[in-house]
PDB file of C-alpha atoms (C1' of nucleotides) in Angstrom:
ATOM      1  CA  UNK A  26      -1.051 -15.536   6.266  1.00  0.00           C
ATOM      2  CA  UNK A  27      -4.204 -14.294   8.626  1.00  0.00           C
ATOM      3  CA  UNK A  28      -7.905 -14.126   8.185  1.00  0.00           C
ATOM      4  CA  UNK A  29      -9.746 -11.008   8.410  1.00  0.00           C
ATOM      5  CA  UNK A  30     -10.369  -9.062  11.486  1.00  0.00           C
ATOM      6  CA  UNK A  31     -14.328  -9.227  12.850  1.00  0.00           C
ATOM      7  CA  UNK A  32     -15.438  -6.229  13.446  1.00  0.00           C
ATOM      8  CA  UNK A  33     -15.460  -6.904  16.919  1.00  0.00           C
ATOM      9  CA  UNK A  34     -11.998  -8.377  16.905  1.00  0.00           C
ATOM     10  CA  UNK A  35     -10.505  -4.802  15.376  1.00  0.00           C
ATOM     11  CA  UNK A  36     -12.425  -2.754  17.526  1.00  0.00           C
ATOM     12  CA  UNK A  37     -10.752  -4.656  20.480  1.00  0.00           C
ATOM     13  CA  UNK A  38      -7.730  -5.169  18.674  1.00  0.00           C
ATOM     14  CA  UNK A  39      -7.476  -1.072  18.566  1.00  0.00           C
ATOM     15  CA  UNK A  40      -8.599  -0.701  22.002  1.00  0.00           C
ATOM     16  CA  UNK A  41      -5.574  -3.256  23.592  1.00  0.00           C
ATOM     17  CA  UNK A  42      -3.341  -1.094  21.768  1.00  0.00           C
ATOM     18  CA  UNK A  43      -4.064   2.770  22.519  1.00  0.00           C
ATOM     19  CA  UNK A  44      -4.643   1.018  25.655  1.00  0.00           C
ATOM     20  CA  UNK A  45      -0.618  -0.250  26.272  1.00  0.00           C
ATOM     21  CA  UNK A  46       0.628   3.689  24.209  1.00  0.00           C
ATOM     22  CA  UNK A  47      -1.777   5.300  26.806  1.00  0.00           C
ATOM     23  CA  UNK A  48      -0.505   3.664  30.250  1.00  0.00           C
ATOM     24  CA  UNK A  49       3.419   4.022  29.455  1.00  0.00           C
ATOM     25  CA  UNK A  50       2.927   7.521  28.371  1.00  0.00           C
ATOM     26  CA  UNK A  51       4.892   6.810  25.152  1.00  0.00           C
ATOM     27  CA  UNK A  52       6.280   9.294  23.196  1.00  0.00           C
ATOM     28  CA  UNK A  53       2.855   9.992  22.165  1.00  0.00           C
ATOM     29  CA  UNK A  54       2.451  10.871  18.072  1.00  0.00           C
ATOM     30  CA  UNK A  55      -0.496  12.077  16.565  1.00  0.00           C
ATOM     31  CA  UNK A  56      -2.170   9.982  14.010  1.00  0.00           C
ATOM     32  CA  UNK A  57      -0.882  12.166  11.220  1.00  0.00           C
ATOM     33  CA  UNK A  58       2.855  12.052  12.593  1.00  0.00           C
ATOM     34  CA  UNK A  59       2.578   8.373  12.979  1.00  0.00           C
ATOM     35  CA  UNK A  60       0.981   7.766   9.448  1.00  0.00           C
ATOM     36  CA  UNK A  61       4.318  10.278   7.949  1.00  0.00           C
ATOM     37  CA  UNK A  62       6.726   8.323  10.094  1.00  0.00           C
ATOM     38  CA  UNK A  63       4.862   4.691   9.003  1.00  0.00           C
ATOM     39  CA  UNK A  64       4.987   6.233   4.872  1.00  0.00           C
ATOM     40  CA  UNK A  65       8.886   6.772   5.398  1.00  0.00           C
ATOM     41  CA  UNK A  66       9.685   3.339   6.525  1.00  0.00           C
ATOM     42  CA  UNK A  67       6.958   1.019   4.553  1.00  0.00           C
ATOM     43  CA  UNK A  68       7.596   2.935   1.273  1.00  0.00           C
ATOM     44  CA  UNK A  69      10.538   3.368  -0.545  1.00  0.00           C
ATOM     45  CA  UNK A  70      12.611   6.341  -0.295  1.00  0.00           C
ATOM     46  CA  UNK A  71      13.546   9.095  -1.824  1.00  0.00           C
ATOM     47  CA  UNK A  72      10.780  10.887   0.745  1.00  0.00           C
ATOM     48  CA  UNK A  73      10.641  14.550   0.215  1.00  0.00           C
ATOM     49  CA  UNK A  74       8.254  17.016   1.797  1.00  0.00           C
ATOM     50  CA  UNK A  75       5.974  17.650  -1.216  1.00  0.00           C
ATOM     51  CA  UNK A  76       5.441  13.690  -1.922  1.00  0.00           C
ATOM     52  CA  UNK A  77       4.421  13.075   1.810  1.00  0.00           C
ATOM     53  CA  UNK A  78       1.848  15.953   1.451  1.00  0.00           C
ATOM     54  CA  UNK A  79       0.717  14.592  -1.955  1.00  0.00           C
ATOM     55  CA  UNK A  80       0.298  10.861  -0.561  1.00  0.00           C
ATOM     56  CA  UNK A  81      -1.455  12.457   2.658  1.00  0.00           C
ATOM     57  CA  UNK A  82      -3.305  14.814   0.974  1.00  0.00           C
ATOM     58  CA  UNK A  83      -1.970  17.590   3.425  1.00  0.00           C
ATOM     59  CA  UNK A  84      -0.701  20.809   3.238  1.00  0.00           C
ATOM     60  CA  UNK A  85       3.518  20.902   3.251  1.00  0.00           C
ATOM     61  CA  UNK A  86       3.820  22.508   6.256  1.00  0.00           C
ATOM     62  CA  UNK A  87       1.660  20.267   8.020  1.00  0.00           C
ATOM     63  CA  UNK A  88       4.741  17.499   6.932  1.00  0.00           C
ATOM     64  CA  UNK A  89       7.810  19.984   7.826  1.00  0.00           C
ATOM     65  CA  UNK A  90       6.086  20.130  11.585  1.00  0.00           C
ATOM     66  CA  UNK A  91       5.583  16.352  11.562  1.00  0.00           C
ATOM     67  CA  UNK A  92       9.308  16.304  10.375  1.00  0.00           C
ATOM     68  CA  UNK A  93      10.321  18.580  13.213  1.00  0.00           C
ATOM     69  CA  UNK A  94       8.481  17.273  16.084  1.00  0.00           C
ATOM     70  CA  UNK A  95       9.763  13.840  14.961  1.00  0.00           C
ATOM     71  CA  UNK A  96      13.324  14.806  14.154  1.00  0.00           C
ATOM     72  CA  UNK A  97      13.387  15.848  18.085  1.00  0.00           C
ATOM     73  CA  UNK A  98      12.629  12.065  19.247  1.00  0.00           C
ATOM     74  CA  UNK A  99      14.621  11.158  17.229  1.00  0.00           C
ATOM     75  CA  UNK A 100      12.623   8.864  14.567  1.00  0.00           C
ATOM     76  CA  UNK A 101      13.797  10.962  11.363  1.00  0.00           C
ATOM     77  CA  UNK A 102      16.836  12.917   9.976  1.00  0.00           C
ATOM     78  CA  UNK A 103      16.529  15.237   7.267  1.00  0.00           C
ATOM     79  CA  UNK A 104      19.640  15.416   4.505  1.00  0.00           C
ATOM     80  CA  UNK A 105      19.738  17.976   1.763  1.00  0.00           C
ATOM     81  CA  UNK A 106      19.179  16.775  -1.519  1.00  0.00           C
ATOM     82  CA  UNK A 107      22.939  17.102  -3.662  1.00  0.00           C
ATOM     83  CA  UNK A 108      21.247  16.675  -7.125  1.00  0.00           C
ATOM     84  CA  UNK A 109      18.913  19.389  -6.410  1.00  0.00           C
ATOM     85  CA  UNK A 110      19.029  21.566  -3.174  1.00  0.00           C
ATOM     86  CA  UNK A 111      15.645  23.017  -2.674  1.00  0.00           C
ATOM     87  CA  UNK A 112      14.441  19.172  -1.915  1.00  0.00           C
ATOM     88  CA  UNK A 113      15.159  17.800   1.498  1.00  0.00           C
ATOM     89  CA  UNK A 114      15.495  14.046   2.006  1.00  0.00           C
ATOM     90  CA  UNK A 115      13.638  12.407   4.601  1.00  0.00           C
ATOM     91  CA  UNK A 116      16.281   9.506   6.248  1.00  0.00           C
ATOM     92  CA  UNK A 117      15.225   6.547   8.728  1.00  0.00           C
ATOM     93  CA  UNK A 118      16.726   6.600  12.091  1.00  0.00           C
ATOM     94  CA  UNK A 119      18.045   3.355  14.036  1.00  0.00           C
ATOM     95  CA  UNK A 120      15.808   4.763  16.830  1.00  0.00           C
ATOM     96  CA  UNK A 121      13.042   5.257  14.455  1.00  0.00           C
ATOM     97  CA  UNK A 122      13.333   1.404  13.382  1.00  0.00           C
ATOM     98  CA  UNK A 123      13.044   0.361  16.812  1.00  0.00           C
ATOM     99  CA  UNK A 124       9.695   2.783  17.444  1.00  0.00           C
ATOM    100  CA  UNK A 125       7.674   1.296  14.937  1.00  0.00           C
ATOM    101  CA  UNK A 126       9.328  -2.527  15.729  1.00  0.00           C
ATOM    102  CA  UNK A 127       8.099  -2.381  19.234  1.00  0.00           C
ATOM    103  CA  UNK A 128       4.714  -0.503  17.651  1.00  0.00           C
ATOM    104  CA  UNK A 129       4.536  -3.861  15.566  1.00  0.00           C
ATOM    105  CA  UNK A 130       5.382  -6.333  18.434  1.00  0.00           C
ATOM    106  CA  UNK A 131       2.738  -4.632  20.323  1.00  0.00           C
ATOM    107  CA  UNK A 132      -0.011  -5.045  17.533  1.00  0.00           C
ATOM    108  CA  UNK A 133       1.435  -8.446  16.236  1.00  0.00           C
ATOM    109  CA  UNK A 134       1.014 -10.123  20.389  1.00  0.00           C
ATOM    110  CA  UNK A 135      -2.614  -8.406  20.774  1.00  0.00           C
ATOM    111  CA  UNK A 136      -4.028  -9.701  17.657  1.00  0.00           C
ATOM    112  CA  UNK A 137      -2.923 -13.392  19.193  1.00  0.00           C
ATOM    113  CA  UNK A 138      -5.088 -12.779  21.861  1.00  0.00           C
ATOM    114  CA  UNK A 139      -8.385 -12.454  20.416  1.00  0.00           C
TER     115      UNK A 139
ATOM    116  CA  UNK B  14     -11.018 -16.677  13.806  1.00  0.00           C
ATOM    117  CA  UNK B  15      -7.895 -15.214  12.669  1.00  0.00           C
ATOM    118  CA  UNK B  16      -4.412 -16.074  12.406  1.00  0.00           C
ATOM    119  CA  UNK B  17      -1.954 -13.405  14.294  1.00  0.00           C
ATOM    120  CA  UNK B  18      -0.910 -10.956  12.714  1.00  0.00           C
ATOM    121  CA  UNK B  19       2.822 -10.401  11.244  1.00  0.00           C
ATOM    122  CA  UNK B  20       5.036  -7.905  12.326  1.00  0.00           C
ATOM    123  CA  UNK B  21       5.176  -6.455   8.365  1.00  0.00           C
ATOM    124  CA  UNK B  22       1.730  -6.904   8.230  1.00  0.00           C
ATOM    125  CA  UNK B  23       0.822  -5.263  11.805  1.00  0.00           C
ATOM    126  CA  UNK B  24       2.515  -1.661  10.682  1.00  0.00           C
ATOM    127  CA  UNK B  25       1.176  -2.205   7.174  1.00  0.00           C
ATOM    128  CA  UNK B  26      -2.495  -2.339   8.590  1.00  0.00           C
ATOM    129  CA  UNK B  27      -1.347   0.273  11.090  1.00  0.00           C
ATOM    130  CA  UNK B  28      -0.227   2.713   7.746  1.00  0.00           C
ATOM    131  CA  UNK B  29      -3.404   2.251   5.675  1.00  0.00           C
ATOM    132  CA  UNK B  30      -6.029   3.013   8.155  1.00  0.00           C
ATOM    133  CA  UNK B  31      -3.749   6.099   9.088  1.00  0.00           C
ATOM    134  CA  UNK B  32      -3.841   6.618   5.836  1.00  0.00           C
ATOM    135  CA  UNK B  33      -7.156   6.674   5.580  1.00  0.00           C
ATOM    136  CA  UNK B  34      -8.127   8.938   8.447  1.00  0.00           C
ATOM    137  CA  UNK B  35      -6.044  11.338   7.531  1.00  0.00           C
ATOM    138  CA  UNK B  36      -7.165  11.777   3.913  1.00  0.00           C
ATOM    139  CA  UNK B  37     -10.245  12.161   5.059  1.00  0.00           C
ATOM    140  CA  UNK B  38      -9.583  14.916   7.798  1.00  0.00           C
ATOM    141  CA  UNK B  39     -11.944  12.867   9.884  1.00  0.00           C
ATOM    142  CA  UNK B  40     -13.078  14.196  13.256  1.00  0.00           C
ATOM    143  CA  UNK B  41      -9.941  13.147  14.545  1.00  0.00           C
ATOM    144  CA  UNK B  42      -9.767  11.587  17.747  1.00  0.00           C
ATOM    145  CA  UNK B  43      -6.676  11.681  20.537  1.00  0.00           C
ATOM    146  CA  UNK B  44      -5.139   8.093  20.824  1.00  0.00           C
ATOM    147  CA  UNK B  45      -6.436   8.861  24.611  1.00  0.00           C
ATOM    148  CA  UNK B  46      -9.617   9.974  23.265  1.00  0.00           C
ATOM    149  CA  UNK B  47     -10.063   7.119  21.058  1.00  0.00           C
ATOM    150  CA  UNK B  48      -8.840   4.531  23.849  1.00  0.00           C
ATOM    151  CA  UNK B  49     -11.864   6.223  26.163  1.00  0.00           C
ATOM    152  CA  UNK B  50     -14.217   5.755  23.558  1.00  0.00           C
ATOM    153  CA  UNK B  51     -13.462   1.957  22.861  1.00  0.00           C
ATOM    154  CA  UNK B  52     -13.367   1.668  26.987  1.00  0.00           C
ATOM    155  CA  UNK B  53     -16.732   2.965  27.225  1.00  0.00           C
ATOM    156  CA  UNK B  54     -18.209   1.021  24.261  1.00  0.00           C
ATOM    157  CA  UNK B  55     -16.342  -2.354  24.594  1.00  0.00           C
ATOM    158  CA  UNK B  56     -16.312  -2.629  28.576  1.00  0.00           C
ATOM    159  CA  UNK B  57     -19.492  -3.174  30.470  1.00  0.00           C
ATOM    160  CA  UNK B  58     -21.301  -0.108  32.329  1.00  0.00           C
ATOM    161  CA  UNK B  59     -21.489   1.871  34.289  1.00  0.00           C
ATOM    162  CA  UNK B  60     -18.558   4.031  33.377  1.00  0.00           C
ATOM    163  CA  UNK B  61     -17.199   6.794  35.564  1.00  0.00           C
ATOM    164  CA  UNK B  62     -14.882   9.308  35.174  1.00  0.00           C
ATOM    165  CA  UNK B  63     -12.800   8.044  38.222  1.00  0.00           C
ATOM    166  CA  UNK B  64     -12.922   4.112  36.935  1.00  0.00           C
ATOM    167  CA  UNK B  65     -11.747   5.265  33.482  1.00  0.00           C
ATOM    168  CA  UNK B  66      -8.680   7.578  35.145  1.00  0.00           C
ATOM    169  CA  UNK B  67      -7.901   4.259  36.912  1.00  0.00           C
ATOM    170  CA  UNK B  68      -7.860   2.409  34.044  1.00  0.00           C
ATOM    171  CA  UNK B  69      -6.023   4.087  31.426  1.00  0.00           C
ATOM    172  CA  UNK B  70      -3.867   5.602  34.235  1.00  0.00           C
ATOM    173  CA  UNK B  71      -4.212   9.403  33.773  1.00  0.00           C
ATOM    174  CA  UNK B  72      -5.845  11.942  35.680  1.00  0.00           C
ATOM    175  CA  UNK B  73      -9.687  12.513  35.818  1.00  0.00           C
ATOM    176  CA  UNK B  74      -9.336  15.854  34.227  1.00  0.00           C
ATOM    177  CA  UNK B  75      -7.832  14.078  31.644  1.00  0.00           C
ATOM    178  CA  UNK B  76     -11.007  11.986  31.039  1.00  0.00           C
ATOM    179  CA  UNK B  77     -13.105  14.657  32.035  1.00  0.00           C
ATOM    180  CA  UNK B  78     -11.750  17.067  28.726  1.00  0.00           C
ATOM    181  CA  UNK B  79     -11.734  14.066  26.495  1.00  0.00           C
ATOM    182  CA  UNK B  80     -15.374  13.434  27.481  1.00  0.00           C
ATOM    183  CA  UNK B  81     -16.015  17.500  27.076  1.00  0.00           C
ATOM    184  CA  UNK B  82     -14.875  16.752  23.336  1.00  0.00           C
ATOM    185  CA  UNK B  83     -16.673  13.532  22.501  1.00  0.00           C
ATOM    186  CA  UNK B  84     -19.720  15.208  23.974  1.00  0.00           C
ATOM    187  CA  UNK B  85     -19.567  17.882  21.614  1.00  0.00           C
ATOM    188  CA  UNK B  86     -19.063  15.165  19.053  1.00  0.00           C
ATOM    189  CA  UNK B  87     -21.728  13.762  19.865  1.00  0.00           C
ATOM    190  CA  UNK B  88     -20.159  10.597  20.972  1.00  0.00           C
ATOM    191  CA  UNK B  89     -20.689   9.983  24.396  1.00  0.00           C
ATOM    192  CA  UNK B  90     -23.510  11.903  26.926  1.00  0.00           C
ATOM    193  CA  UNK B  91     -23.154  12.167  30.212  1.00  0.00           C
ATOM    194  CA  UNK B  92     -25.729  12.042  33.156  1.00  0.00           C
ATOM    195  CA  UNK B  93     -25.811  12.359  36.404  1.00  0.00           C
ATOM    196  CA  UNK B  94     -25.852   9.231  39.223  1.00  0.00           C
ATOM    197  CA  UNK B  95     -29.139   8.982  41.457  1.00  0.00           C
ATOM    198  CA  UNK B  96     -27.961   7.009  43.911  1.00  0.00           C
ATOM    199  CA  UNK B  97     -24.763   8.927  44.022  1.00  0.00           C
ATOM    200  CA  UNK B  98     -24.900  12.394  43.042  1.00  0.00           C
ATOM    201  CA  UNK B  99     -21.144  13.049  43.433  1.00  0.00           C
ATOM    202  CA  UNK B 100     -21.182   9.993  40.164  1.00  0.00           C
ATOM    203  CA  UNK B 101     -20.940  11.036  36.334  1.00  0.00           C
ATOM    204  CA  UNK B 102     -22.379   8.098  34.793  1.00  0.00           C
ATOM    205  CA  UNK B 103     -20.935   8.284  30.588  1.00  0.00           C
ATOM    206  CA  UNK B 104     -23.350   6.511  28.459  1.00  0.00           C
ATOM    207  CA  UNK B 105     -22.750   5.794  24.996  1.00  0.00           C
ATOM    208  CA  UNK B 106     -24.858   7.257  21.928  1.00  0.00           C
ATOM    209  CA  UNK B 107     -26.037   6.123  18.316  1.00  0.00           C
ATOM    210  CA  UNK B 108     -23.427   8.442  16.808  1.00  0.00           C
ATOM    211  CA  UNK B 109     -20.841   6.706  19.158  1.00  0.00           C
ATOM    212  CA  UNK B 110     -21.883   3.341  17.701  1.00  0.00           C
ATOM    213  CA  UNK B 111     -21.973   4.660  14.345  1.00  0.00           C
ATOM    214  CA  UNK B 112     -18.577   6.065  14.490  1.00  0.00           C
ATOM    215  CA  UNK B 113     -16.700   3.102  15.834  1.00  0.00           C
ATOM    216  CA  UNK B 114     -18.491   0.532  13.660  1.00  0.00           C
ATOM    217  CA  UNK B 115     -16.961   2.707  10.854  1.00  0.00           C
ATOM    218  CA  UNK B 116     -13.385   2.175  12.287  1.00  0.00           C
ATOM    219  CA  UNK B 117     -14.013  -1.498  12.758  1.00  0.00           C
ATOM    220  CA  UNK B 118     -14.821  -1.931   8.952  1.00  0.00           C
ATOM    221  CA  UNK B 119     -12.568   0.234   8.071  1.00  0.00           C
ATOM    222  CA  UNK B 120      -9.391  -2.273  10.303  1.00  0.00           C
ATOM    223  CA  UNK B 121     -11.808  -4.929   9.230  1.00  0.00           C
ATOM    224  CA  UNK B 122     -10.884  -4.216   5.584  1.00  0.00           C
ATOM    225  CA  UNK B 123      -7.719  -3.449   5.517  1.00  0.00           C
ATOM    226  CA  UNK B 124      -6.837  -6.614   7.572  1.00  0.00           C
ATOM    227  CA  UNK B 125      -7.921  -8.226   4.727  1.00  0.00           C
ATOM    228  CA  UNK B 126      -6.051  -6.784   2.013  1.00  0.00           C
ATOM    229  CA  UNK B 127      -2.328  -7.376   3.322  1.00  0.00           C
TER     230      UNK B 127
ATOM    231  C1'  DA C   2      21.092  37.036 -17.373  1.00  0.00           C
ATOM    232  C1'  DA C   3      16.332  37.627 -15.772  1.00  0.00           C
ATOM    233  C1'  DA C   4      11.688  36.194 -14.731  1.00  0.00           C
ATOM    234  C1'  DG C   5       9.001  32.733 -13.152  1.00  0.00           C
ATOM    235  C1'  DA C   6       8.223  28.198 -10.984  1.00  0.00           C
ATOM    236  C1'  DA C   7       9.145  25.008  -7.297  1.00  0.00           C
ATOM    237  C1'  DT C   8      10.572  23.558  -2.752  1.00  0.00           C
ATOM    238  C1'  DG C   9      10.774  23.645   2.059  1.00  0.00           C
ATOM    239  C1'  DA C  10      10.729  26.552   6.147  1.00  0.00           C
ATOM    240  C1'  DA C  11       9.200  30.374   9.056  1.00  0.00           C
ATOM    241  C1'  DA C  12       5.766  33.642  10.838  1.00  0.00           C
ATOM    242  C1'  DC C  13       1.276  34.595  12.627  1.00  0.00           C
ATOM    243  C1'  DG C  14      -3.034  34.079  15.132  1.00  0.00           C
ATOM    244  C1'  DG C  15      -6.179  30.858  16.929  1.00  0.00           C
ATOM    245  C1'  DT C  16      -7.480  26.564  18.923  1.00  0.00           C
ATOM    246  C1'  DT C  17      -6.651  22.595  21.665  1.00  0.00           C
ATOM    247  C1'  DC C  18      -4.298  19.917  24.940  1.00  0.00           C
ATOM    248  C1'  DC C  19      -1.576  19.180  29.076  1.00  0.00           C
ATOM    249  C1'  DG C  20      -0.274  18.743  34.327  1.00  0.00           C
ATOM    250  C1'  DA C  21      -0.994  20.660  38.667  1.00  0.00           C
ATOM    251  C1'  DA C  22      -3.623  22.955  41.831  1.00  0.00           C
ATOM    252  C1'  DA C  23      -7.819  24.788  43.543  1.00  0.00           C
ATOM    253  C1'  DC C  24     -12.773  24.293  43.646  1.00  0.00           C
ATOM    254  C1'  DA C  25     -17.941  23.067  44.440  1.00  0.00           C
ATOM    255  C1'  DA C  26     -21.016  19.456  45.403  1.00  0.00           C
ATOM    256  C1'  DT C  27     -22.011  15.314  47.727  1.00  0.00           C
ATOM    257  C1'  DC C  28     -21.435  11.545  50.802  1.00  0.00           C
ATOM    258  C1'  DT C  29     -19.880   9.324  55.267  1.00  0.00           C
ATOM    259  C1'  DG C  30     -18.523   8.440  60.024  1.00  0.00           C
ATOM    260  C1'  DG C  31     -18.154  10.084  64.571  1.00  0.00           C
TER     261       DG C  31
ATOM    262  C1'  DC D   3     -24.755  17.848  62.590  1.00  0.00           C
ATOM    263  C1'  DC D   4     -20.147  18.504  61.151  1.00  0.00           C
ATOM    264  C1'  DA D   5     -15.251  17.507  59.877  1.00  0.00           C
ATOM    265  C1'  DG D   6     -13.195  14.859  56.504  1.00  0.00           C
ATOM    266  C1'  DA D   7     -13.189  12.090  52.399  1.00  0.00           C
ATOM    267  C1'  DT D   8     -14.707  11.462  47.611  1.00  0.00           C
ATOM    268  C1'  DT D   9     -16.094  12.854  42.946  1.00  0.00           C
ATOM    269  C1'  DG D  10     -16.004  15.514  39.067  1.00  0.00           C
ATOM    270  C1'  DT D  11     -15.071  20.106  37.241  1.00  0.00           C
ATOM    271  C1'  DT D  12     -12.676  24.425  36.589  1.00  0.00           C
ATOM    272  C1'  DT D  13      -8.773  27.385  36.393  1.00  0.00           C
ATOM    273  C1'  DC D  14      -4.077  28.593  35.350  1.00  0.00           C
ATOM    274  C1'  DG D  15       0.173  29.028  32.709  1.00  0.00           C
ATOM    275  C1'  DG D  16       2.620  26.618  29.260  1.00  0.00           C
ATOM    276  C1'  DA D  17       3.244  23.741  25.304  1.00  0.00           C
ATOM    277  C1'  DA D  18       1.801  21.687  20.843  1.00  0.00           C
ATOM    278  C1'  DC D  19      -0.767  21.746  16.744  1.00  0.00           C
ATOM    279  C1'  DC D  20      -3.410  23.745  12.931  1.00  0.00           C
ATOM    280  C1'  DG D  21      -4.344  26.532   8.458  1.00  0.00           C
ATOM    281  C1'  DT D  22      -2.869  30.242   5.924  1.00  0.00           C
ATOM    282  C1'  DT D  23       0.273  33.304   4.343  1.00  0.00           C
ATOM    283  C1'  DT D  24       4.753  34.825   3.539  1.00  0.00           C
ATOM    284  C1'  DC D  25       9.615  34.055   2.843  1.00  0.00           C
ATOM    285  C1'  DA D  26      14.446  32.370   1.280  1.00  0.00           C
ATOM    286  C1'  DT D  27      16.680  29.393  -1.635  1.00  0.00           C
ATOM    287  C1'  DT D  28      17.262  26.954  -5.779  1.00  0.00           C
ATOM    288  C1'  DC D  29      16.081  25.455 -10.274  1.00  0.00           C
ATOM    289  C1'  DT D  30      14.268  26.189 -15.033  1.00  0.00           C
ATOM    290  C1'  DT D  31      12.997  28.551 -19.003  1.00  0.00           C
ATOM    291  C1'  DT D  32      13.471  32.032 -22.179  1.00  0.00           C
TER     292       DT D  32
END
DNA sequence: AAAGAATGAAACGGTTCCGAAACAATCTGG
DNA sequence: CCAGATTGTTTCGGAACCGTTTCATTCTTT
């Protein structure tokens, strides 16, 4: 259970963050790459390329990039779809799970210390 | 006051304000970008360029380019140091203010809804 | 079987960002 | 006053991203 964020608490709460991803140069994502990655692993799968675009409200190559750029780190694999091969199926990584863990522990620990 | 925040809950809050800034193709800000922004905003003046490298450990042409593009945004102004000429003094605007209160209701909310 | 729809990827040109180095302007210490 | 330090900006080549259009593959419908 938690309380609302102040206004002033989120604000700070952001800045503690982008702070931390700034200073250890992480793999940096953009915020649509992180919002794809954060759709794959919150929501249940299938994930295909047209469903992330319709849930983001972006165009489909704007997710195949995101897809690429992500696949390179790492964070997603992509597996043909056997029941129907145009669609690609967007898979969670081990590496991926550990991104957005450490993303959480990272938010979870700054929103103590407000 | 608020209660920290679980790891679940941290990327879930993470997800639906990406969510939301990308669905609204918002002027998109840089996660350095943004994390200058909140610096200048949330930490007391004055603000140079070579006090904000320090901080967020990158180089000043680093701050210097994300200033160029909050500048044109609107964001932040810059002016000059009398007492120090060599000194770019950053000084936030109404349209800064405007923009980050926005963000803060927008965490503010979705804190709230988890 | 053939035409059309659907899916994801690739191509193209333009914009933005990056790190490193070089630069102009200003201050400081001898 | 002048050599050196300091500050912020600009430049350079390279990389990443964007929006749009086009393409290859696969499915569906007739």
């Amino acid at each position: 259970m938690s309380y609302p964020l102040s206004t002033p608490q989120a604000l700070r709460l952001w800045h503690h963050v982008g702070l931390a991803q700034v200073r250890d140069a992480e793999p940096d994502l953009s915020t649509r790459q992180m919002t794809v990655l954060l759709s794959i692993y919150l929501e249940a799968p299938p994930h295909t390329v047209r469903a992330l675009a319709a849930k983001l409200k972006v165009s489909k190559p704007v997710i195949t990039r995101a897809l690429d750029a992500m696949g390179k780190l790492g964070l997603v694999t992509r597996r043909r779809d056997e029941t129907d091969l145009r669609n690609v199926l967007i898979q969670r990584t081990v590496q991926g799970s550990l991104y957005l863990e450490r993303l959480a522990d990272l938010v979870s620990a700054k929103s103590q210390e407000l």
